[in-house]
Short mmCIF file of C-alpha atoms and ligand atoms in Angstrom, two decimals:
data_model
loop_
_atom_site.label_atom_id
_atom_site.label_comp_id
_atom_site.label_asym_id
_atom_site.label_seq_id
_atom_site.Cartn_x
_atom_site.Cartn_y
_atom_site.Cartn_z
CA MET A 1 18.11 47.25 -47.48
CA ASP A 2 17.39 48.13 -43.91
CA ASN A 3 13.82 47.14 -44.39
CA SER A 4 14.48 43.63 -45.63
CA LEU A 5 16.87 42.97 -42.78
CA LEU A 6 14.15 43.91 -40.37
CA ALA A 7 11.65 41.74 -42.24
CA ILE A 8 13.81 38.67 -41.92
CA ASP A 9 14.29 39.32 -38.24
CA MET A 10 10.57 39.67 -37.75
CA ALA A 11 10.00 36.34 -39.45
CA LEU A 12 12.67 34.78 -37.30
CA ILE A 13 11.12 36.13 -34.13
CA LEU A 14 7.72 34.99 -35.27
CA GLU A 15 8.91 31.50 -36.08
CA LYS A 16 10.72 31.18 -32.77
CA LEU A 17 7.66 32.45 -30.95
CA VAL A 18 5.47 29.89 -32.64
CA LEU A 19 8.00 27.19 -31.86
CA ILE A 20 8.18 28.22 -28.20
CA VAL A 21 4.42 28.17 -27.85
CA VAL A 22 4.20 24.80 -29.54
CA VAL A 23 6.96 23.30 -27.43
CA VAL A 24 5.59 24.65 -24.16
CA PHE A 25 2.11 23.39 -24.91
CA ALA A 26 3.45 20.08 -26.13
CA SER A 27 5.41 19.66 -22.90
CA LEU A 28 2.34 20.54 -20.87
CA GLY A 29 0.18 18.17 -22.87
CA ILE A 30 2.66 15.35 -22.59
CA ALA A 31 3.11 15.96 -18.87
CA MET A 32 -0.66 15.87 -18.51
CA TYR A 33 -0.92 12.58 -20.26
CA ALA A 34 2.12 11.31 -18.38
CA THR A 35 0.02 11.53 -15.22
CA TYR A 36 -2.61 9.43 -16.94
CA GLY A 37 0.06 7.07 -18.22
CA GLU A 38 1.54 6.78 -14.77
CA ARG A 39 -1.76 5.73 -13.28
CA LYS A 40 -2.41 3.30 -16.08
CA VAL A 41 1.05 1.76 -15.90
CA ALA A 42 0.82 1.49 -12.13
CA ALA A 43 -2.55 -0.16 -12.41
CA PHE A 44 -1.49 -2.60 -15.09
CA MET A 45 1.57 -3.63 -13.18
CA GLN A 46 -0.59 -4.29 -10.16
CA ASP A 47 -3.16 -6.26 -12.18
CA ARG A 48 -5.70 -3.47 -12.03
CA ARG A 49 -7.37 -1.47 -14.79
CA GLY A 50 -6.55 2.07 -13.84
CA PRO A 51 -8.72 5.12 -14.59
CA ASN A 52 -11.32 4.12 -17.17
CA ARG A 53 -14.42 6.16 -16.37
CA ALA A 54 -13.78 9.64 -17.78
CA GLY A 55 -14.18 9.24 -21.50
CA PRO A 56 -13.24 6.13 -23.47
CA PHE A 57 -10.42 4.31 -21.66
CA GLY A 58 -10.41 7.20 -19.21
CA ILE A 59 -8.51 9.51 -21.55
CA LEU A 60 -10.29 12.55 -20.12
CA GLN A 61 -8.97 11.74 -16.68
CA PRO A 62 -6.15 14.34 -16.76
CA MET A 63 -8.72 17.08 -17.48
CA ALA A 64 -10.81 15.91 -14.59
CA ASP A 65 -7.77 15.88 -12.33
CA GLY A 66 -6.77 19.36 -13.42
CA LEU A 67 -10.28 20.66 -12.94
CA LYS A 68 -10.41 19.12 -9.50
CA LEU A 69 -7.15 20.82 -8.51
CA PHE A 70 -8.50 24.15 -9.70
CA PHE A 71 -11.64 23.81 -7.62
CA LYS A 72 -9.82 22.83 -4.44
CA GLU A 73 -9.62 25.35 -1.67
CA GLU A 74 -6.46 27.36 -1.79
CA ILE A 75 -4.76 27.36 1.59
CA ILE A 76 -1.74 29.48 2.38
CA PRO A 77 -0.70 28.77 5.95
CA ASN A 78 -0.64 31.78 8.28
CA PHE A 79 2.85 31.12 9.47
CA SER A 80 4.35 30.79 6.02
CA ASN A 81 6.28 33.34 4.05
CA LYS A 82 3.58 34.28 1.54
CA ILE A 83 5.71 35.56 -1.31
CA LEU A 84 8.15 32.69 -1.24
CA PHE A 85 5.34 30.26 -0.71
CA VAL A 86 3.79 31.25 -4.01
CA MET A 87 7.16 31.60 -5.71
CA GLY A 88 8.20 27.99 -4.98
CA PRO A 89 5.86 26.17 -7.33
CA CYS A 90 6.17 28.87 -9.98
CA LEU A 91 9.92 28.49 -9.98
CA ALA A 92 9.68 24.73 -10.13
CA MET A 93 7.39 24.99 -13.14
CA LEU A 94 9.48 27.68 -14.83
CA THR A 95 12.74 25.80 -14.60
CA ALA A 96 11.07 22.62 -15.69
CA ILE A 97 9.85 24.22 -18.90
CA MET A 98 12.97 26.32 -19.55
CA THR A 99 15.13 23.30 -20.30
CA SER A 100 13.20 22.49 -23.44
CA ALA A 101 14.71 25.50 -25.23
CA VAL A 102 17.92 23.84 -26.36
CA ILE A 103 16.63 20.43 -27.29
CA PRO A 104 16.51 19.82 -31.04
CA TRP A 105 13.03 18.45 -31.62
CA GLY A 106 13.78 17.61 -35.22
CA ASN A 107 15.76 18.73 -38.19
CA HIS A 108 14.68 21.86 -40.06
CA ILE A 109 11.48 22.07 -42.05
CA GLU A 110 10.77 24.13 -45.15
CA ILE A 111 7.89 26.56 -45.00
CA PHE A 112 7.35 29.16 -47.76
CA GLY A 113 10.88 28.62 -48.97
CA ARG A 114 12.34 29.33 -45.52
CA SER A 115 14.24 26.69 -43.67
CA VAL A 116 12.95 26.67 -40.12
CA SER A 117 15.04 24.91 -37.51
CA LEU A 118 13.04 22.85 -35.04
CA GLN A 119 15.22 23.92 -32.17
CA ILE A 120 14.43 27.04 -30.22
CA ALA A 121 18.01 27.99 -29.52
CA ASP A 122 21.03 26.17 -30.89
CA VAL A 123 23.41 27.40 -28.20
CA ASN A 124 26.88 25.99 -28.54
CA ILE A 125 26.94 25.28 -24.81
CA GLY A 126 23.54 23.61 -24.89
CA MET A 127 24.40 20.93 -22.41
CA LEU A 128 25.88 23.36 -19.89
CA TYR A 129 22.66 25.33 -20.13
CA ILE A 130 20.67 22.21 -19.32
CA PHE A 131 22.84 21.43 -16.32
CA GLY A 132 22.52 24.99 -15.15
CA VAL A 133 18.75 25.09 -15.38
CA LEU A 134 18.41 21.63 -13.93
CA SER A 135 20.25 22.63 -10.79
CA LEU A 136 18.10 25.73 -10.57
CA GLY A 137 15.11 23.42 -10.43
CA VAL A 138 15.87 22.46 -6.86
CA TYR A 139 15.39 26.08 -5.78
CA GLY A 140 11.71 25.76 -6.49
CA ILE A 141 11.53 22.83 -4.10
CA MET A 142 13.79 24.39 -1.49
CA ILE A 143 12.07 27.76 -1.47
CA GLY A 144 8.66 26.15 -1.27
CA ALA A 145 9.83 23.85 1.48
CA TRP A 146 11.40 26.60 3.51
CA ALA A 147 8.53 29.01 3.04
CA SER A 148 6.00 26.46 4.30
CA ASN A 149 7.57 26.74 7.76
CA ASN A 150 6.94 23.09 8.43
CA LYS A 151 9.43 20.55 9.70
CA PHE A 152 8.48 17.89 7.23
CA SER A 153 8.64 20.29 4.34
CA LEU A 154 12.02 21.51 5.44
CA PHE A 155 13.27 17.96 5.66
CA GLY A 156 12.04 17.32 2.16
CA GLY A 157 13.71 20.46 0.88
CA LEU A 158 17.02 19.62 2.54
CA ARG A 159 16.92 16.14 1.16
CA ALA A 160 16.17 17.43 -2.32
CA ALA A 161 19.07 19.86 -2.16
CA SER A 162 21.67 17.39 -0.94
CA GLN A 163 20.41 14.73 -3.30
CA ILE A 164 20.68 16.97 -6.31
CA ILE A 165 24.17 18.13 -5.33
CA SER A 166 25.34 14.56 -4.87
CA TYR A 167 23.95 13.23 -8.09
CA GLU A 168 24.71 16.20 -10.25
CA LEU A 169 28.41 15.50 -9.73
CA ALA A 170 28.22 11.97 -11.05
CA MET A 171 25.95 13.12 -13.85
CA GLY A 172 28.36 15.86 -14.85
CA ILE A 173 31.35 13.55 -14.82
CA SER A 174 29.59 10.93 -16.89
CA PHE A 175 28.69 13.70 -19.29
CA ILE A 176 32.34 14.78 -19.56
CA ALA A 177 33.17 11.31 -20.80
CA LEU A 178 30.48 11.68 -23.43
CA LEU A 179 31.90 15.06 -24.31
CA MET A 180 35.27 13.49 -25.02
CA VAL A 181 33.64 11.22 -27.55
CA THR A 182 31.54 13.86 -29.29
CA GLY A 183 33.75 16.89 -28.87
CA SER A 184 30.84 19.31 -28.80
CA LEU A 185 28.51 20.76 -26.21
CA SER A 186 25.83 21.62 -28.72
CA LEU A 187 22.99 19.16 -28.71
CA LYS A 188 22.39 19.70 -32.40
CA ASP A 189 25.96 18.70 -33.25
CA MET A 190 25.63 15.61 -31.15
CA VAL A 191 22.52 14.51 -32.97
CA LEU A 192 24.11 15.18 -36.36
CA GLN A 193 27.12 13.12 -35.36
CA GLN A 194 24.98 10.21 -34.29
CA GLN A 195 22.90 10.52 -37.43
CA THR A 196 25.72 10.37 -39.91
CA GLY A 197 28.18 7.54 -39.84
CA HIS A 198 28.50 7.11 -36.11
CA TRP A 199 26.48 4.71 -34.08
CA TRP A 200 24.40 6.05 -31.27
CA ASN A 201 26.42 7.27 -28.33
CA VAL A 202 25.06 4.59 -26.05
CA VAL A 203 27.26 2.11 -27.94
CA TYR A 204 30.37 4.09 -27.06
CA GLN A 205 29.30 5.01 -23.57
CA PRO A 206 27.21 2.19 -22.04
CA LEU A 207 28.54 2.78 -18.52
CA GLY A 208 28.21 6.52 -18.91
CA PHE A 209 24.60 6.06 -19.99
CA LEU A 210 23.83 3.88 -17.00
CA ILE A 211 25.26 6.47 -14.61
CA PHE A 212 23.45 9.25 -16.42
CA LEU A 213 20.20 7.31 -16.25
CA ILE A 214 20.48 6.66 -12.52
CA CYS A 215 21.34 10.30 -11.89
CA ALA A 216 18.42 11.39 -14.04
CA PHE A 217 16.12 9.38 -11.80
CA ALA A 218 17.60 11.17 -8.81
CA GLU A 219 17.35 14.60 -10.43
CA CYS A 220 13.70 14.09 -11.25
CA ASN A 221 13.01 12.93 -7.68
CA ARG A 222 11.52 9.75 -9.02
CA THR A 223 11.35 6.49 -7.14
CA PRO A 224 13.67 4.94 -5.97
CA PHE A 225 15.07 8.40 -5.21
CA ASP A 226 11.88 10.20 -4.25
CA LEU A 227 13.11 11.00 -0.77
CA PRO A 228 12.11 14.68 -0.90
CA GLU A 229 8.51 13.54 -1.16
CA ALA A 230 8.57 10.27 0.74
CA GLU A 231 4.87 10.38 1.46
CA ASN A 232 5.00 7.70 4.13
CA GLU A 233 7.72 9.26 6.24
CA LEU A 234 7.49 12.96 5.42
CA ILE A 235 3.75 13.14 4.58
CA GLY A 236 4.51 14.56 1.17
CA GLY A 237 7.81 16.28 1.99
CA TYR A 238 8.25 19.66 0.42
CA HIS A 239 4.63 19.95 -0.71
CA THR A 240 3.03 19.00 2.60
CA GLU A 241 1.52 22.46 3.07
CA TYR A 242 0.50 22.97 -0.51
CA SER A 243 -2.99 22.63 -1.85
CA SER A 244 -5.00 23.38 -4.93
CA MET A 245 -3.18 24.33 -8.13
CA LYS A 246 0.07 25.16 -6.38
CA LEU A 247 0.34 21.53 -5.46
CA GLY A 248 -0.66 20.78 -9.01
CA PHE A 249 2.27 22.87 -10.25
CA TYR A 250 4.72 20.88 -8.17
CA LEU A 251 3.36 17.57 -9.33
CA PHE A 252 3.21 18.81 -12.87
CA ALA A 253 6.78 20.10 -12.75
CA GLU A 254 7.89 16.61 -11.82
CA TYR A 255 6.27 15.20 -14.93
CA ILE A 256 7.69 17.90 -17.15
CA ASN A 257 11.11 17.23 -15.68
CA MET A 258 10.66 13.60 -16.49
CA PHE A 259 9.70 14.48 -20.05
CA ILE A 260 12.69 16.77 -20.47
CA SER A 261 15.11 14.27 -18.93
CA SER A 262 13.82 11.66 -21.32
CA ALA A 263 14.33 14.05 -24.21
CA VAL A 264 17.86 14.84 -23.05
CA MET A 265 18.76 11.18 -22.66
CA ALA A 266 17.28 10.35 -26.03
CA THR A 267 19.24 13.19 -27.59
CA LEU A 268 22.54 12.47 -25.89
CA PHE A 269 22.64 8.71 -26.05
CA PHE A 270 20.00 7.50 -28.46
CA GLY A 271 20.47 9.64 -31.51
CA GLY A 272 17.84 12.29 -30.78
CA TYR A 273 15.56 12.66 -33.78
CA ASP A 274 17.53 10.09 -35.75
CA PHE A 275 15.24 7.42 -37.11
CA PRO A 276 17.20 4.17 -37.00
CA PHE A 277 18.20 2.49 -40.29
CA VAL A 278 16.90 5.35 -42.44
CA ASP A 279 19.15 7.73 -44.30
CA GLU A 280 17.39 11.05 -43.73
CA SER A 281 19.42 12.95 -46.33
CA THR A 282 17.67 11.11 -49.17
CA LEU A 283 14.20 12.18 -48.03
CA SER A 284 12.48 15.48 -48.56
CA PRO A 285 13.30 17.77 -45.63
CA ASN A 286 9.73 18.09 -44.38
CA PHE A 287 9.16 14.37 -44.39
CA ALA A 288 12.52 13.79 -42.75
CA ALA A 289 11.63 16.31 -40.04
CA LEU A 290 8.31 14.61 -39.43
CA LEU A 291 10.01 11.25 -39.22
CA GLY A 292 12.54 12.76 -36.86
CA ILE A 293 9.88 14.13 -34.54
CA VAL A 294 8.14 10.77 -34.52
CA ALA A 295 11.41 9.02 -33.74
CA LEU A 296 12.26 11.41 -30.93
CA MET A 297 8.79 11.16 -29.44
CA GLY A 298 8.96 7.39 -29.60
CA LYS A 299 12.25 7.39 -27.73
CA ILE A 300 10.95 9.87 -25.17
CA ILE A 301 7.85 7.82 -24.53
CA GLY A 302 10.04 4.77 -24.16
CA PHE A 303 12.09 6.55 -21.50
CA ILE A 304 9.01 7.83 -19.71
CA PHE A 305 7.71 4.30 -19.61
CA LEU A 306 11.04 3.21 -18.16
CA PHE A 307 10.71 5.88 -15.46
CA MET A 308 7.29 4.55 -14.55
CA TRP A 309 8.27 0.95 -14.83
CA VAL A 310 11.09 1.46 -12.35
CA ARG A 311 8.86 3.46 -10.06
CA TRP A 312 6.35 0.67 -9.75
CA THR A 313 9.02 -1.97 -9.26
CA ILE A 314 11.63 -0.69 -6.86
CA PRO A 315 11.03 0.54 -3.33
CA ARG A 316 12.54 3.77 -2.08
CA PHE A 317 16.14 3.96 -0.88
CA ARG A 318 16.97 4.79 2.69
CA TYR A 319 18.67 8.14 2.97
CA ASP A 320 22.11 6.81 3.90
CA GLN A 321 21.89 4.28 1.08
CA LEU A 322 21.11 7.10 -1.29
CA MET A 323 24.17 9.05 -0.19
CA TYR A 324 26.31 5.92 -0.23
CA LEU A 325 25.24 5.13 -3.76
CA GLY A 326 25.88 8.66 -4.94
CA TRP A 327 29.24 9.34 -3.35
CA ARG A 328 30.84 5.94 -2.93
CA ILE A 329 29.69 4.18 -6.06
CA LEU A 330 28.47 6.47 -8.79
CA ILE A 331 31.15 9.15 -8.54
CA PRO A 332 34.13 6.73 -8.56
CA LEU A 333 32.45 4.81 -11.35
CA ALA A 334 31.92 7.98 -13.34
CA LEU A 335 35.52 9.02 -12.74
CA PHE A 336 36.72 5.64 -13.90
CA ASN A 337 34.51 5.90 -16.96
CA MET A 338 35.91 9.33 -17.71
CA LEU A 339 39.51 8.15 -17.46
CA ALA A 340 38.88 5.05 -19.51
CA THR A 341 37.14 7.08 -22.19
CA GLY A 342 39.96 9.58 -22.23
CA ALA A 343 42.52 6.81 -22.64
CA ALA A 344 40.50 5.18 -25.40
CA VAL A 345 40.05 8.46 -27.26
CA LEU A 346 43.77 9.15 -27.05
CA TYR A 347 44.63 5.64 -28.19
CA PHE A 348 42.30 5.49 -31.17
CA HIS A 349 42.49 9.02 -32.52
CA LYS A 350 46.15 9.80 -32.20
CA MET B 1 14.97 -25.96 16.05
CA GLN B 2 11.85 -27.67 14.91
CA ALA B 3 9.71 -25.70 12.52
CA LEU B 4 6.15 -25.07 13.61
CA THR B 5 4.69 -25.38 10.16
CA HIS B 6 5.87 -27.09 7.04
CA ARG B 7 5.89 -23.73 5.29
CA ALA B 8 8.95 -22.54 7.21
CA LYS B 9 11.76 -21.56 4.91
CA GLN B 10 15.43 -21.27 5.74
CA VAL B 11 16.70 -17.76 5.10
CA ASN B 12 19.99 -17.54 3.31
CA ARG B 13 22.15 -15.22 5.40
CA SER B 14 25.45 -15.78 3.65
CA PRO B 15 27.11 -12.52 2.60
CA MET B 16 26.20 -11.30 -0.87
CA ASN B 17 28.58 -12.20 -3.62
CA PHE B 18 29.77 -9.72 -6.18
CA TRP B 19 26.96 -10.41 -8.63
CA GLU B 20 24.36 -9.84 -5.95
CA ARG B 21 26.08 -6.72 -4.69
CA LEU B 22 25.78 -5.17 -8.12
CA TYR B 23 22.02 -4.86 -7.40
CA LEU B 24 21.25 -4.27 -11.05
CA PRO B 25 20.59 -7.95 -11.85
CA ALA B 26 18.10 -8.10 -9.02
CA ILE B 27 16.50 -4.90 -10.23
CA PHE B 28 16.15 -6.30 -13.73
CA GLN B 29 14.65 -9.43 -12.27
CA GLY B 30 12.08 -7.34 -10.41
CA MET B 31 11.35 -5.32 -13.52
CA SER B 32 10.74 -8.45 -15.53
CA ILE B 33 8.20 -9.52 -12.93
CA THR B 34 6.32 -6.23 -13.10
CA LEU B 35 6.41 -6.37 -16.87
CA ARG B 36 4.90 -9.83 -16.83
CA HIS B 37 2.11 -8.52 -14.65
CA PHE B 38 1.61 -5.67 -17.10
CA PHE B 39 0.29 -8.14 -19.66
CA LYS B 40 -1.61 -10.35 -17.27
CA ARG B 41 -5.36 -10.63 -17.26
CA LYS B 42 -6.81 -8.02 -14.92
CA VAL B 43 -8.80 -9.34 -12.00
CA THR B 44 -10.91 -6.21 -11.56
CA TYR B 45 -14.66 -6.32 -12.09
CA ASN B 46 -16.05 -3.22 -13.79
CA PHE B 47 -18.45 -2.85 -10.93
CA PRO B 48 -21.74 -1.30 -11.92
CA GLU B 49 -21.84 -3.04 -15.29
CA GLN B 50 -20.30 -6.25 -14.15
CA GLN B 51 -21.28 -7.81 -10.86
CA ARG B 52 -19.59 -10.68 -9.26
CA SER B 53 -21.72 -13.53 -8.06
CA PHE B 54 -21.68 -14.12 -4.36
CA SER B 55 -21.48 -17.45 -2.68
CA PRO B 56 -24.81 -18.79 -1.36
CA VAL B 57 -23.78 -18.01 2.20
CA PHE B 58 -23.14 -14.35 1.50
CA ARG B 59 -24.81 -12.16 4.10
CA GLY B 60 -26.12 -8.98 2.55
CA LEU B 61 -29.06 -6.68 3.20
CA HIS B 62 -31.92 -8.03 5.25
CA ILE B 63 -35.33 -8.86 3.92
CA LEU B 64 -38.44 -9.37 5.97
CA ASN B 65 -40.19 -12.41 4.69
CA ARG B 66 -43.81 -13.05 3.74
CA ASP B 67 -45.43 -16.42 3.44
CA ALA B 68 -46.84 -17.84 0.23
CA GLU B 69 -50.09 -15.87 0.64
CA GLY B 70 -48.24 -12.65 1.11
CA ARG B 71 -48.71 -12.32 4.87
CA GLU B 72 -45.86 -10.97 6.97
CA ASN B 73 -44.14 -13.65 8.96
CA CYS B 74 -42.75 -11.47 11.72
CA THR B 75 -44.55 -11.65 15.03
CA ALA B 76 -42.49 -8.97 16.77
CA CYS B 77 -41.18 -11.38 19.38
CA GLY B 78 -37.97 -9.37 19.61
CA LEU B 79 -35.66 -12.36 19.55
CA CYS B 80 -33.70 -10.94 16.66
CA ALA B 81 -33.16 -7.70 18.53
CA VAL B 82 -31.95 -9.64 21.55
CA ALA B 83 -29.65 -11.74 19.45
CA CYS B 84 -28.20 -8.80 17.59
CA PRO B 85 -24.70 -8.07 18.92
CA ALA B 86 -24.69 -4.64 17.36
CA GLU B 87 -28.08 -3.64 18.71
CA ALA B 88 -29.14 -2.57 15.28
CA ILE B 89 -32.74 -3.73 15.40
CA SER B 90 -35.63 -1.96 17.04
CA MET B 91 -39.31 -2.64 16.70
CA GLU B 92 -42.76 -1.88 18.05
CA ALA B 93 -45.37 -4.57 18.33
CA ALA B 94 -49.05 -4.25 17.58
CA GLU B 95 -52.02 -6.58 17.84
CA ARG B 96 -53.65 -7.89 14.71
CA GLN B 97 -57.19 -6.58 14.37
CA PRO B 98 -59.99 -8.70 12.93
CA GLY B 99 -59.98 -8.34 9.18
CA GLU B 100 -56.20 -8.04 8.97
CA GLU B 101 -55.62 -11.76 8.70
CA HIS B 102 -54.54 -11.41 5.10
CA LEU B 103 -51.79 -9.00 6.16
CA TYR B 104 -50.19 -10.66 9.13
CA ARG B 105 -49.72 -14.34 9.73
CA GLU B 106 -49.57 -14.17 13.54
CA GLU B 107 -51.81 -12.43 16.02
CA LYS B 108 -49.11 -9.99 16.91
CA TYR B 109 -47.09 -8.16 14.33
CA ALA B 110 -44.40 -5.51 14.05
CA ALA B 111 -45.96 -2.12 13.48
CA ARG B 112 -42.56 -0.56 13.22
CA TYR B 113 -39.42 -2.50 12.41
CA GLU B 114 -36.12 -0.75 11.86
CA ILE B 115 -32.60 -1.90 11.20
CA ASN B 116 -29.78 0.56 11.38
CA MET B 117 -27.54 -0.55 8.55
CA LEU B 118 -24.66 1.52 9.85
CA ARG B 119 -24.68 -0.43 13.11
CA CYS B 120 -25.34 -3.81 11.59
CA ILE B 121 -22.28 -5.98 11.17
CA PHE B 122 -24.08 -8.47 8.92
CA CYS B 123 -23.37 -11.35 11.25
CA GLY B 124 -26.64 -13.11 10.46
CA LEU B 125 -27.52 -13.84 14.09
CA CYS B 126 -30.95 -12.26 13.62
CA GLU B 127 -31.65 -14.77 10.91
CA GLU B 128 -30.59 -17.60 13.19
CA ALA B 129 -32.62 -16.33 16.11
CA CYS B 130 -35.89 -15.87 14.30
CA PRO B 131 -38.41 -18.59 15.16
CA LYS B 132 -40.83 -17.46 12.46
CA ASP B 133 -38.49 -17.58 9.50
CA ALA B 134 -39.22 -13.90 9.08
CA ILE B 135 -35.83 -12.34 8.51
CA TYR B 136 -33.23 -13.25 5.99
CA LEU B 137 -29.96 -11.80 4.84
CA SER B 138 -30.14 -11.45 1.07
CA GLU B 139 -27.45 -11.34 -1.58
CA THR B 140 -27.45 -7.59 -2.14
CA PHE B 141 -25.36 -5.20 -0.16
CA ALA B 142 -26.22 -1.78 1.18
CA PRO B 143 -26.24 0.94 -1.46
CA SER B 144 -24.41 4.16 -0.62
CA ASP B 145 -26.27 7.26 0.39
CA TYR B 146 -25.70 10.89 1.22
CA GLU B 147 -27.31 10.97 4.66
CA ARG B 148 -26.94 8.87 7.71
CA LYS B 149 -30.61 8.70 8.37
CA GLN B 150 -31.19 7.01 5.06
CA PHE B 151 -29.38 4.03 6.47
CA ILE B 152 -32.04 3.33 9.06
CA TYR B 153 -34.13 0.96 7.03
CA SER B 154 -37.80 0.94 7.87
CA LYS B 155 -40.16 -1.94 7.45
CA GLN B 156 -41.13 -0.68 4.02
CA ASP B 157 -37.51 -0.92 2.86
CA LEU B 158 -37.05 -4.35 4.34
CA LEU B 159 -40.26 -6.15 3.40
CA ILE B 160 -40.02 -8.52 0.52
CA PRO B 161 -42.38 -7.69 -2.40
CA HIS B 162 -45.80 -9.33 -2.31
CA PRO B 163 -45.57 -12.83 -3.81
CA ILE B 164 -49.00 -12.67 -5.46
CA ASN B 165 -49.29 -9.03 -6.44
CA GLU B 166 -45.68 -8.61 -7.57
CA PRO B 167 -44.46 -12.11 -8.35
CA GLU B 168 -41.44 -11.06 -10.41
CA GLU B 169 -39.99 -8.68 -7.84
CA TYR B 170 -40.69 -11.27 -5.22
CA LYS B 171 -38.70 -13.89 -7.06
CA LYS B 172 -35.85 -11.51 -7.57
CA ALA B 173 -35.74 -10.54 -3.91
CA LEU B 174 -35.98 -14.12 -2.87
CA GLY B 175 -32.86 -15.08 -4.73
CA ASN B 176 -31.87 -18.68 -4.31
CA ARG B 177 -31.81 -18.86 -0.56
CA ALA B 178 -35.03 -18.11 1.30
CA LYS B 179 -37.54 -20.89 0.88
CA PRO B 180 -40.59 -20.02 2.91
CA GLU B 181 -42.26 -23.34 2.18
CA ASP B 182 -39.52 -25.35 3.84
CA LYS B 183 -40.55 -24.57 7.36
CA SER B 184 -44.00 -23.67 8.53
S1 SF4 C 1 -27.06 -9.25 10.91
FE1 SF4 C 1 -26.27 -9.29 12.98
S2 SF4 C 1 -25.81 -7.16 13.39
FE2 SF4 C 1 -27.13 -7.16 11.61
S3 SF4 C 1 -29.15 -6.89 12.41
FE3 SF4 C 1 -28.82 -9.10 12.25
S4 SF4 C 1 -28.03 -9.71 14.22
FE4 SF4 C 1 -27.86 -7.50 14.14
S1 SF4 C 2 -37.99 -11.01 12.72
FE1 SF4 C 2 -38.26 -13.00 13.69
S2 SF4 C 2 -37.13 -12.83 15.60
FE2 SF4 C 2 -37.36 -10.76 14.84
S3 SF4 C 2 -39.22 -10.02 15.84
FE3 SF4 C 2 -39.84 -10.84 13.85
S4 SF4 C 2 -40.40 -12.96 14.32
FE4 SF4 C 2 -39.19 -12.23 16.05
#
């Protein structure tokens, strides 16, 4: 008896381990190709061709970029705090990847008669976990910025911190409104709800989605909210002093963050792995899971494209405009959205 | 106030109305513009494979001309060096010895003739100054190199290929501009 219990646990651990490895490498791979995509999108929007020399259509470009970063000289400034200086990028990378644990990448699949869930951890407070880790992400930037002992870096770090605080509020409040509609914090439940019967949440929460989207841009430090970096006023902001692969980590973390934010938005508002107009319950579970993964990836890529599209369209905000937008517009709007949603839920369900 | 050019445009400084203050419509407008450019034809030339054609007045690398019999035109008068605003040209003159008539057209010739391509601003004044029709700016531009000294082009680099011994290279170097027969 004892033995079989242990055996099942071993299989569970093994399957989770495999899933973690797959998800981490998938995030890294997608982040890698997001850099390529970014350059291509930028080029196309500016009537250029973009990288097209390394391999056919330049698809080996990310490898070349990575290799280049590895071969660059590693400089740790004398006047910096060495331990924190190294810790900064590691933390940024760690928190970026950690978020992927609670996202349901698809429904379960059947292998050897076992039903394997395609979610690393179905925590019932999944969304709180994401918010928690997301706000940890700024520590990577702040620690790196402070440890560099450079005015520009410090400015970048301060900006990042205050920006994240300001926009996390609006993001959280817009999420509360969503919570009222779904009634669950677990991401899996949300997807199931949107899959069966309900429409996608974006139909119920268009304003909430808009606020969430804007805040997601701010949380990822993407243009028009890339003030922590602001290369033309802060010469790179928090990563001014960084070189070689540590710089690579920071840049990479940004792309992973973008990937994860896209996944979160797709899950919360666009039905996650729900393939539109297909009833998954009639299909075989493995095929349904595959379809689900394809659907989710499609949505994520759509969001990543949106991130890039906005970046190459809109110029950066001024800092006071950023704060004005966050505190004077988004938070009241989110509050209003929350109240309106609450009233509507009360009216329709009671 | 009278406008200086007919391109002047009155700026609308009236306060923004509600629609404009929403910002989002303007952002969507901008995004539609970038999206349109996304699908536009790209203007880039894929350089090494694809070369753009230059206009006939393009001023590229210099060539030192020969006449139809393959003799060097330059007589080392130094007028090009005097005309050069960048002081990129230097030369040493030598006297033509009997028996060298098939090499040099004039009695005096340039034994050494150098142009520093890093100094040259490709203004074409040397071409204008030359009384002997000996120097031309061609349609090719300077190739990149790893060392500065490679950019000091010697006479060997500048001389046009021999029109009789290497007629094809000569034609290619000539392009469609230098016509040695036009003037004497
Ligand atoms: S092109 Fe102008 S700058 Fe160049 S060598 Fe001739 S005169 Fe001098
Ligand atoms: S190139 Fe022309 S101007 Fe210059 S030295 Fe020779 S003959 Fe004189």
